[in-house]
mmCIF file with all atom_site columns, C-alpha atoms in Angstrom:
data_model
loop_
_atom_site.group_PDB
_atom_site.id
_atom_site.type_symbol
_atom_site.label_atom_id
_atom_site.label_alt_id
_atom_site.label_comp_id
_atom_site.label_asym_id
_atom_site.label_entity_id
_atom_site.label_seq_id
_atom_site.pdbx_PDB_ins_code
_atom_site.Cartn_x
_atom_site.Cartn_y
_atom_site.Cartn_z
_atom_site.occupancy
_atom_site.B_iso_or_equiv
_atom_site.pdbx_formal_charge
_atom_site.auth_seq_id
_atom_site.auth_comp_id
_atom_site.auth_asym_id
_atom_site.auth_atom_id
_atom_site.pdbx_PDB_model_num
ATOM 1   C CA . UNK A 1 1   ? 0.000   0.000  0.000   1.00 90.00 ? 1   UNK A CA 1
ATOM 2   C CA . UNK A 1 2   ? 2.876   2.350  0.784   1.00 92.00 ? 2   UNK A CA 1
ATOM 3   C CA . UNK A 1 3   ? 4.281   2.021  -2.720  1.00 93.00 ? 3   UNK A CA 1
ATOM 4   C CA . UNK A 1 4   ? 0.873   2.817  -4.223  1.00 95.00 ? 4   UNK A CA 1
ATOM 5   C CA . UNK A 1 5   ? 0.605   5.956  -2.067  1.00 96.00 ? 5   UNK A CA 1
ATOM 6   C CA . UNK A 1 6   ? 4.164   6.885  -2.976  1.00 95.00 ? 6   UNK A CA 1
ATOM 7   C CA . UNK A 1 7   ? 3.536   6.471  -6.701  1.00 96.00 ? 7   UNK A CA 1
ATOM 8   C CA . UNK A 1 8   ? 0.189   8.277  -6.503  1.00 97.00 ? 8   UNK A CA 1
ATOM 9   C CA . UNK A 1 9   ? 1.800   11.161 -4.599  1.00 97.00 ? 9   UNK A CA 1
ATOM 10  C CA . UNK A 1 10  ? 4.567   11.498 -7.187  1.00 97.00 ? 10  UNK A CA 1
ATOM 11  C CA . UNK A 1 11  ? 2.063   11.457 -10.049 1.00 97.00 ? 11  UNK A CA 1
ATOM 12  C CA . UNK A 1 12  ? -0.077  14.070 -8.277  1.00 97.00 ? 12  UNK A CA 1
ATOM 13  C CA . UNK A 1 13  ? 2.959   16.334 -7.887  1.00 97.00 ? 13  UNK A CA 1
ATOM 14  C CA . UNK A 1 14  ? 3.825   15.998 -11.586 1.00 97.00 ? 14  UNK A CA 1
ATOM 15  C CA . UNK A 1 15  ? 0.231   16.540 -12.723 1.00 96.00 ? 15  UNK A CA 1
ATOM 16  C CA . UNK A 1 16  ? 0.064   19.488 -10.324 1.00 95.00 ? 16  UNK A CA 1
ATOM 17  C CA . UNK A 1 17  ? 2.991   21.127 -12.118 1.00 95.00 ? 17  UNK A CA 1
ATOM 18  C CA . UNK A 1 18  ? 1.224   20.641 -15.447 1.00 90.00 ? 18  UNK A CA 1
ATOM 19  C CA . UNK A 1 19  ? -1.964  21.965 -13.869 1.00 88.00 ? 19  UNK A CA 1
ATOM 20  C CA . UNK A 1 20  ? -0.358  25.319 -13.175 1.00 87.00 ? 20  UNK A CA 1
ATOM 21  C CA . UNK A 1 21  ? -0.631  25.947 -16.929 1.00 75.00 ? 21  UNK A CA 1
ATOM 22  C CA . UNK A 1 22  ? -3.643  23.828 -17.826 1.00 71.00 ? 22  UNK A CA 1
ATOM 23  C CA . UNK A 1 23  ? -6.814  25.511 -16.611 1.00 63.00 ? 23  UNK A CA 1
ATOM 24  C CA . UNK A 1 24  ? -8.770  22.267 -16.300 1.00 66.00 ? 24  UNK A CA 1
ATOM 25  C CA . UNK A 1 25  ? -6.471  20.997 -13.529 1.00 78.00 ? 25  UNK A CA 1
ATOM 26  C CA . UNK A 1 26  ? -6.180  22.544 -10.068 1.00 86.00 ? 26  UNK A CA 1
ATOM 27  C CA . UNK A 1 27  ? -2.370  22.511 -10.145 1.00 90.00 ? 27  UNK A CA 1
ATOM 28  C CA . UNK A 1 28  ? -1.312  23.637 -6.714  1.00 95.00 ? 28  UNK A CA 1
ATOM 29  C CA . UNK A 1 29  ? -4.059  21.599 -5.026  1.00 95.00 ? 29  UNK A CA 1
ATOM 30  C CA . UNK A 1 30  ? -2.884  18.422 -6.756  1.00 96.00 ? 30  UNK A CA 1
ATOM 31  C CA . UNK A 1 31  ? 0.707   19.121 -5.751  1.00 97.00 ? 31  UNK A CA 1
ATOM 32  C CA . UNK A 1 32  ? -0.356  19.516 -2.138  1.00 97.00 ? 32  UNK A CA 1
ATOM 33  C CA . UNK A 1 33  ? -2.259  16.228 -2.320  1.00 97.00 ? 33  UNK A CA 1
ATOM 34  C CA . UNK A 1 34  ? 0.977   14.644 -3.542  1.00 97.00 ? 34  UNK A CA 1
ATOM 35  C CA . UNK A 1 35  ? 2.725   15.781 -0.366  1.00 97.00 ? 35  UNK A CA 1
ATOM 36  C CA . UNK A 1 36  ? -0.197  14.493 1.685   1.00 97.00 ? 36  UNK A CA 1
ATOM 37  C CA . UNK A 1 37  ? 0.080   11.052 0.033   1.00 97.00 ? 37  UNK A CA 1
ATOM 38  C CA . UNK A 1 38  ? 3.688   10.560 1.124   1.00 96.00 ? 38  UNK A CA 1
ATOM 39  C CA . UNK A 1 39  ? 2.725   11.475 4.690   1.00 96.00 ? 39  UNK A CA 1
ATOM 40  C CA . UNK A 1 40  ? -0.100  8.932  4.609   1.00 96.00 ? 40  UNK A CA 1
ATOM 41  C CA . UNK A 1 41  ? 2.359   6.080  4.115   1.00 95.00 ? 41  UNK A CA 1
ATOM 42  C CA . UNK A 1 42  ? 3.288   4.022  7.159   1.00 94.00 ? 42  UNK A CA 1
ATOM 43  C CA . UNK A 1 43  ? 6.955   4.827  6.573   1.00 93.00 ? 43  UNK A CA 1
ATOM 44  C CA . UNK A 1 44  ? 6.804   8.610  6.979   1.00 95.00 ? 44  UNK A CA 1
ATOM 45  C CA . UNK A 1 45  ? 5.681   10.105 10.269  1.00 94.00 ? 45  UNK A CA 1
ATOM 46  C CA . UNK A 1 46  ? 3.065   12.809 9.770   1.00 93.00 ? 46  UNK A CA 1
ATOM 47  C CA . UNK A 1 47  ? 4.494   16.300 10.115  1.00 95.00 ? 47  UNK A CA 1
ATOM 48  C CA . UNK A 1 48  ? 1.491   18.531 10.685  1.00 96.00 ? 48  UNK A CA 1
ATOM 49  C CA . UNK A 1 49  ? 3.615   21.669 10.525  1.00 96.00 ? 49  UNK A CA 1
ATOM 50  C CA . UNK A 1 50  ? 4.690   20.956 6.945   1.00 96.00 ? 50  UNK A CA 1
ATOM 51  C CA . UNK A 1 51  ? 1.179   19.916 5.937   1.00 97.00 ? 51  UNK A CA 1
ATOM 52  C CA . UNK A 1 52  ? -0.465  23.006 7.444   1.00 97.00 ? 52  UNK A CA 1
ATOM 53  C CA . UNK A 1 53  ? 2.097   25.449 6.046   1.00 97.00 ? 53  UNK A CA 1
ATOM 54  C CA . UNK A 1 54  ? 1.970   23.953 2.554   1.00 97.00 ? 54  UNK A CA 1
ATOM 55  C CA . UNK A 1 55  ? -1.839  23.866 2.702   1.00 98.00 ? 55  UNK A CA 1
ATOM 56  C CA . UNK A 1 56  ? -2.079  27.519 3.721   1.00 98.00 ? 56  UNK A CA 1
ATOM 57  C CA . UNK A 1 57  ? 0.328   28.471 0.918   1.00 97.00 ? 57  UNK A CA 1
ATOM 58  C CA . UNK A 1 58  ? -1.686  26.419 -1.590  1.00 96.00 ? 58  UNK A CA 1
ATOM 59  C CA . UNK A 1 59  ? -4.955  28.005 -0.452  1.00 96.00 ? 59  UNK A CA 1
ATOM 60  C CA . UNK A 1 60  ? -3.406  31.452 -0.662  1.00 95.00 ? 60  UNK A CA 1
ATOM 61  C CA . UNK A 1 61  ? -2.158  30.815 -4.185  1.00 94.00 ? 61  UNK A CA 1
ATOM 62  C CA . UNK A 1 62  ? -5.571  29.525 -5.231  1.00 90.00 ? 62  UNK A CA 1
ATOM 63  C CA . UNK A 1 63  ? -7.072  32.816 -4.081  1.00 90.00 ? 63  UNK A CA 1
ATOM 64  C CA . UNK A 1 64  ? -4.276  34.860 -5.663  1.00 88.00 ? 64  UNK A CA 1
ATOM 65  C CA . UNK A 1 65  ? -4.870  33.116 -8.994  1.00 82.00 ? 65  UNK A CA 1
ATOM 66  C CA . UNK A 1 66  ? -8.098  35.103 -9.169  1.00 79.00 ? 66  UNK A CA 1
ATOM 67  C CA . UNK A 1 67  ? -6.963  38.268 -7.388  1.00 84.00 ? 67  UNK A CA 1
ATOM 68  C CA . UNK A 1 68  ? -3.678  38.984 -9.220  1.00 85.00 ? 68  UNK A CA 1
ATOM 69  C CA . UNK A 1 69  ? -5.155  39.319 -12.741 1.00 77.00 ? 69  UNK A CA 1
ATOM 70  C CA . UNK A 1 70  ? -7.888  41.609 -11.446 1.00 76.00 ? 70  UNK A CA 1
ATOM 71  C CA . UNK A 1 71  ? -5.369  43.719 -9.495  1.00 81.00 ? 71  UNK A CA 1
ATOM 72  C CA . UNK A 1 72  ? -3.057  43.935 -12.522 1.00 84.00 ? 72  UNK A CA 1
ATOM 73  C CA . UNK A 1 73  ? -5.977  45.058 -14.659 1.00 77.00 ? 73  UNK A CA 1
ATOM 74  C CA . UNK A 1 74  ? -6.672  47.833 -12.172 1.00 78.00 ? 74  UNK A CA 1
ATOM 75  C CA . UNK A 1 75  ? -2.974  48.750 -12.059 1.00 85.00 ? 75  UNK A CA 1
ATOM 76  C CA . UNK A 1 76  ? -2.993  49.215 -15.837 1.00 86.00 ? 76  UNK A CA 1
ATOM 77  C CA . UNK A 1 77  ? -5.784  51.744 -15.567 1.00 82.00 ? 77  UNK A CA 1
ATOM 78  C CA . UNK A 1 78  ? -8.806  49.498 -15.487 1.00 80.00 ? 78  UNK A CA 1
ATOM 79  C CA . UNK A 1 79  ? -11.788 50.326 -13.331 1.00 80.00 ? 79  UNK A CA 1
ATOM 80  C CA . UNK A 1 80  ? -13.571 48.095 -10.863 1.00 79.00 ? 80  UNK A CA 1
ATOM 81  C CA . UNK A 1 81  ? -15.672 46.884 -13.825 1.00 83.00 ? 81  UNK A CA 1
ATOM 82  C CA . UNK A 1 82  ? -12.507 45.607 -15.547 1.00 81.00 ? 82  UNK A CA 1
ATOM 83  C CA . UNK A 1 83  ? -11.375 43.856 -12.357 1.00 78.00 ? 83  UNK A CA 1
ATOM 84  C CA . UNK A 1 84  ? -14.761 42.166 -11.972 1.00 83.00 ? 84  UNK A CA 1
ATOM 85  C CA . UNK A 1 85  ? -14.761 41.336 -15.693 1.00 84.00 ? 85  UNK A CA 1
ATOM 86  C CA . UNK A 1 86  ? -11.348 39.708 -15.329 1.00 80.00 ? 86  UNK A CA 1
ATOM 87  C CA . UNK A 1 87  ? -12.530 37.462 -12.522 1.00 78.00 ? 87  UNK A CA 1
ATOM 88  C CA . UNK A 1 88  ? -15.726 36.525 -14.364 1.00 85.00 ? 88  UNK A CA 1
ATOM 89  C CA . UNK A 1 89  ? -13.716 35.934 -17.549 1.00 85.00 ? 89  UNK A CA 1
ATOM 90  C CA . UNK A 1 90  ? -11.344 33.598 -15.705 1.00 78.00 ? 90  UNK A CA 1
ATOM 91  C CA . UNK A 1 91  ? -14.255 31.584 -14.351 1.00 81.00 ? 91  UNK A CA 1
ATOM 92  C CA . UNK A 1 92  ? -16.007 31.407 -17.737 1.00 86.00 ? 92  UNK A CA 1
ATOM 93  C CA . UNK A 1 93  ? -12.684 30.617 -19.423 1.00 83.00 ? 93  UNK A CA 1
ATOM 94  C CA . UNK A 1 94  ? -12.298 27.494 -17.317 1.00 78.00 ? 94  UNK A CA 1
ATOM 95  C CA . UNK A 1 95  ? -15.471 26.029 -18.785 1.00 82.00 ? 95  UNK A CA 1
ATOM 96  C CA . UNK A 1 96  ? -15.038 27.130 -22.412 1.00 79.00 ? 96  UNK A CA 1
ATOM 97  C CA . UNK A 1 97  ? -13.691 24.136 -24.358 1.00 77.00 ? 97  UNK A CA 1
ATOM 98  C CA . UNK A 1 98  ? -11.158 26.050 -26.439 1.00 76.00 ? 98  UNK A CA 1
ATOM 99  C CA . UNK A 1 99  ? -7.375  26.187 -26.126 1.00 73.00 ? 99  UNK A CA 1
ATOM 100 C CA . UNK A 1 100 ? -6.247  28.969 -23.823 1.00 75.00 ? 100 UNK A CA 1
ATOM 101 C CA . UNK A 1 101 ? -9.853  29.626 -22.753 1.00 80.00 ? 101 UNK A CA 1
ATOM 102 C CA . UNK A 1 102 ? -8.757  30.951 -19.378 1.00 77.00 ? 102 UNK A CA 1
ATOM 103 C CA . UNK A 1 103 ? -6.306  33.409 -20.978 1.00 79.00 ? 103 UNK A CA 1
ATOM 104 C CA . UNK A 1 104 ? -8.860  34.596 -23.506 1.00 86.00 ? 104 UNK A CA 1
ATOM 105 C CA . UNK A 1 105 ? -11.549 34.756 -20.825 1.00 85.00 ? 105 UNK A CA 1
ATOM 106 C CA . UNK A 1 106 ? -9.447  36.952 -18.542 1.00 80.00 ? 106 UNK A CA 1
ATOM 107 C CA . UNK A 1 107 ? -8.512  39.253 -21.389 1.00 86.00 ? 107 UNK A CA 1
ATOM 108 C CA . UNK A 1 108 ? -12.030 39.529 -22.838 1.00 90.00 ? 108 UNK A CA 1
ATOM 109 C CA . UNK A 1 109 ? -13.619 39.854 -19.398 1.00 87.00 ? 109 UNK A CA 1
ATOM 110 C CA . UNK A 1 110 ? -11.437 42.846 -18.543 1.00 86.00 ? 110 UNK A CA 1
ATOM 111 C CA . UNK A 1 111 ? -11.882 44.366 -21.999 1.00 91.00 ? 111 UNK A CA 1
ATOM 112 C CA . UNK A 1 112 ? -15.659 44.023 -22.051 1.00 91.00 ? 112 UNK A CA 1
ATOM 113 C CA . UNK A 1 113 ? -16.069 44.964 -18.391 1.00 88.00 ? 113 UNK A CA 1
ATOM 114 C CA . UNK A 1 114 ? -14.127 48.166 -18.940 1.00 85.00 ? 114 UNK A CA 1
ATOM 115 C CA . UNK A 1 115 ? -15.716 49.006 -22.277 1.00 87.00 ? 115 UNK A CA 1
ATOM 116 C CA . UNK A 1 116 ? -19.329 48.247 -21.389 1.00 88.00 ? 116 UNK A CA 1
ATOM 117 C CA . UNK A 1 117 ? -19.625 49.346 -17.769 1.00 84.00 ? 117 UNK A CA 1
ATOM 118 C CA . UNK A 1 118 ? -17.233 52.251 -17.453 1.00 77.00 ? 118 UNK A CA 1
ATOM 119 C CA . UNK A 1 119 ? -18.805 55.248 -19.185 1.00 78.00 ? 119 UNK A CA 1
ATOM 120 C CA . UNK A 1 120 ? -15.482 57.134 -19.237 1.00 79.00 ? 120 UNK A CA 1
ATOM 121 C CA . UNK A 1 121 ? -13.636 54.314 -21.010 1.00 76.00 ? 121 UNK A CA 1
ATOM 122 C CA . UNK A 1 122 ? -12.662 53.967 -24.635 1.00 85.00 ? 122 UNK A CA 1
ATOM 123 C CA . UNK A 1 123 ? -11.246 51.068 -26.658 1.00 88.00 ? 123 UNK A CA 1
ATOM 124 C CA . UNK A 1 124 ? -7.639  52.053 -25.912 1.00 88.00 ? 124 UNK A CA 1
ATOM 125 C CA . UNK A 1 125 ? -8.215  52.188 -22.156 1.00 84.00 ? 125 UNK A CA 1
ATOM 126 C CA . UNK A 1 126 ? -10.147 48.901 -22.239 1.00 87.00 ? 126 UNK A CA 1
ATOM 127 C CA . UNK A 1 127 ? -7.341  47.230 -24.211 1.00 89.00 ? 127 UNK A CA 1
ATOM 128 C CA . UNK A 1 128 ? -4.786  48.489 -21.697 1.00 87.00 ? 128 UNK A CA 1
ATOM 129 C CA . UNK A 1 129 ? -6.836  47.092 -18.800 1.00 82.00 ? 129 UNK A CA 1
ATOM 130 C CA . UNK A 1 130 ? -7.150  43.763 -20.622 1.00 84.00 ? 130 UNK A CA 1
ATOM 131 C CA . UNK A 1 131 ? -3.379  43.677 -21.199 1.00 87.00 ? 131 UNK A CA 1
ATOM 132 C CA . UNK A 1 132 ? -2.847  44.180 -17.474 1.00 85.00 ? 132 UNK A CA 1
ATOM 133 C CA . UNK A 1 133 ? -5.225  41.317 -16.791 1.00 78.00 ? 133 UNK A CA 1
ATOM 134 C CA . UNK A 1 134 ? -3.301  39.047 -19.157 1.00 78.00 ? 134 UNK A CA 1
ATOM 135 C CA . UNK A 1 135 ? 0.047   39.937 -17.576 1.00 85.00 ? 135 UNK A CA 1
ATOM 136 C CA . UNK A 1 136 ? -1.429  39.377 -14.120 1.00 83.00 ? 136 UNK A CA 1
ATOM 137 C CA . UNK A 1 137 ? -2.607  35.931 -15.152 1.00 78.00 ? 137 UNK A CA 1
ATOM 138 C CA . UNK A 1 138 ? 0.863   35.067 -16.452 1.00 82.00 ? 138 UNK A CA 1
ATOM 139 C CA . UNK A 1 139 ? 2.389   36.283 -13.177 1.00 89.00 ? 139 UNK A CA 1
ATOM 140 C CA . UNK A 1 140 ? 0.008   34.198 -11.068 1.00 86.00 ? 140 UNK A CA 1
ATOM 141 C CA . UNK A 1 141 ? 0.660   31.140 -13.258 1.00 85.00 ? 141 UNK A CA 1
ATOM 142 C CA . UNK A 1 142 ? 4.399   31.601 -12.770 1.00 92.00 ? 142 UNK A CA 1
ATOM 143 C CA . UNK A 1 143 ? 4.012   31.810 -8.976  1.00 93.00 ? 143 UNK A CA 1
ATOM 144 C CA . UNK A 1 144 ? 1.832   28.680 -9.031  1.00 93.00 ? 144 UNK A CA 1
ATOM 145 C CA . UNK A 1 145 ? 4.399   26.858 -11.190 1.00 95.00 ? 145 UNK A CA 1
ATOM 146 C CA . UNK A 1 146 ? 7.270   27.731 -8.861  1.00 97.00 ? 146 UNK A CA 1
ATOM 147 C CA . UNK A 1 147 ? 5.281   26.661 -5.807  1.00 97.00 ? 147 UNK A CA 1
ATOM 148 C CA . UNK A 1 148 ? 4.294   23.353 -7.423  1.00 97.00 ? 148 UNK A CA 1
ATOM 149 C CA . UNK A 1 149 ? 7.972   22.728 -8.240  1.00 97.00 ? 149 UNK A CA 1
ATOM 150 C CA . UNK A 1 150 ? 8.880   23.428 -4.596  1.00 97.00 ? 150 UNK A CA 1
ATOM 151 C CA . UNK A 1 151 ? 6.179   20.966 -3.516  1.00 98.00 ? 151 UNK A CA 1
ATOM 152 C CA . UNK A 1 152 ? 7.704   18.336 -5.818  1.00 98.00 ? 152 UNK A CA 1
ATOM 153 C CA . UNK A 1 153 ? 11.079  19.113 -4.209  1.00 97.00 ? 153 UNK A CA 1
ATOM 154 C CA . UNK A 1 154 ? 9.567   18.598 -0.744  1.00 97.00 ? 154 UNK A CA 1
ATOM 155 C CA . UNK A 1 155 ? 8.095   15.287 -1.893  1.00 97.00 ? 155 UNK A CA 1
ATOM 156 C CA . UNK A 1 156 ? 11.434  14.109 -3.322  1.00 97.00 ? 156 UNK A CA 1
ATOM 157 C CA . UNK A 1 157 ? 13.293  15.263 -0.202  1.00 96.00 ? 157 UNK A CA 1
ATOM 158 C CA . UNK A 1 158 ? 10.971  13.274 2.066   1.00 96.00 ? 158 UNK A CA 1
ATOM 159 C CA . UNK A 1 159 ? 11.318  10.255 -0.218  1.00 96.00 ? 159 UNK A CA 1
ATOM 160 C CA . UNK A 1 160 ? 15.129  10.439 -0.144  1.00 96.00 ? 160 UNK A CA 1
ATOM 161 C CA . UNK A 1 161 ? 15.133  10.724 3.661   1.00 95.00 ? 161 UNK A CA 1
ATOM 162 C CA . UNK A 1 162 ? 13.040  7.545  3.945   1.00 93.00 ? 162 UNK A CA 1
ATOM 163 C CA . UNK A 1 163 ? 14.322  5.686  0.875   1.00 93.00 ? 163 UNK A CA 1
ATOM 164 C CA . UNK A 1 164 ? 15.665  2.704  2.835   1.00 92.00 ? 164 UNK A CA 1
ATOM 165 C CA . UNK A 1 165 ? 12.351  2.229  4.631   1.00 89.00 ? 165 UNK A CA 1
ATOM 166 C CA . UNK A 1 166 ? 10.336  2.078  1.400   1.00 83.00 ? 166 UNK A CA 1
ATOM 167 C CA . UNK A 1 167 ? 12.424  -0.694 -0.101  1.00 81.00 ? 167 UNK A CA 1
#
């Protein structure tokens, strides 16, 4: 059973890294589950400190994945309508079955939100807000990717420490 949990945890960490770029997969959540799997083996003693800290970081990044693009849109001159449009576009983009749906959704959400609901906006300002949204999404994806890689490193480190016990 331990080897199954070990293999499942490793696969979850790898899929979690891929999930930081693929909108259909909750990347950082899967990476955290990978760490949890190695702690569920009978070989590794549960370290609640590591589990809680990595969980809080994962939860924070999940929230930031929606906040950063909206904040970047606002930073690039977008109004509250563009920020709300970005968040709605991200959510819609997850469910649209086209490549890069989440990227397009964030961009279009900010663009349309700014253009349609901000009376003082024009196409140039809306495009600028949408560009900020896109850059914010890329930034949040990069942070998620780095964190998922760190989680894989934690998994591998725990495995190396207990290698003899697994085999």
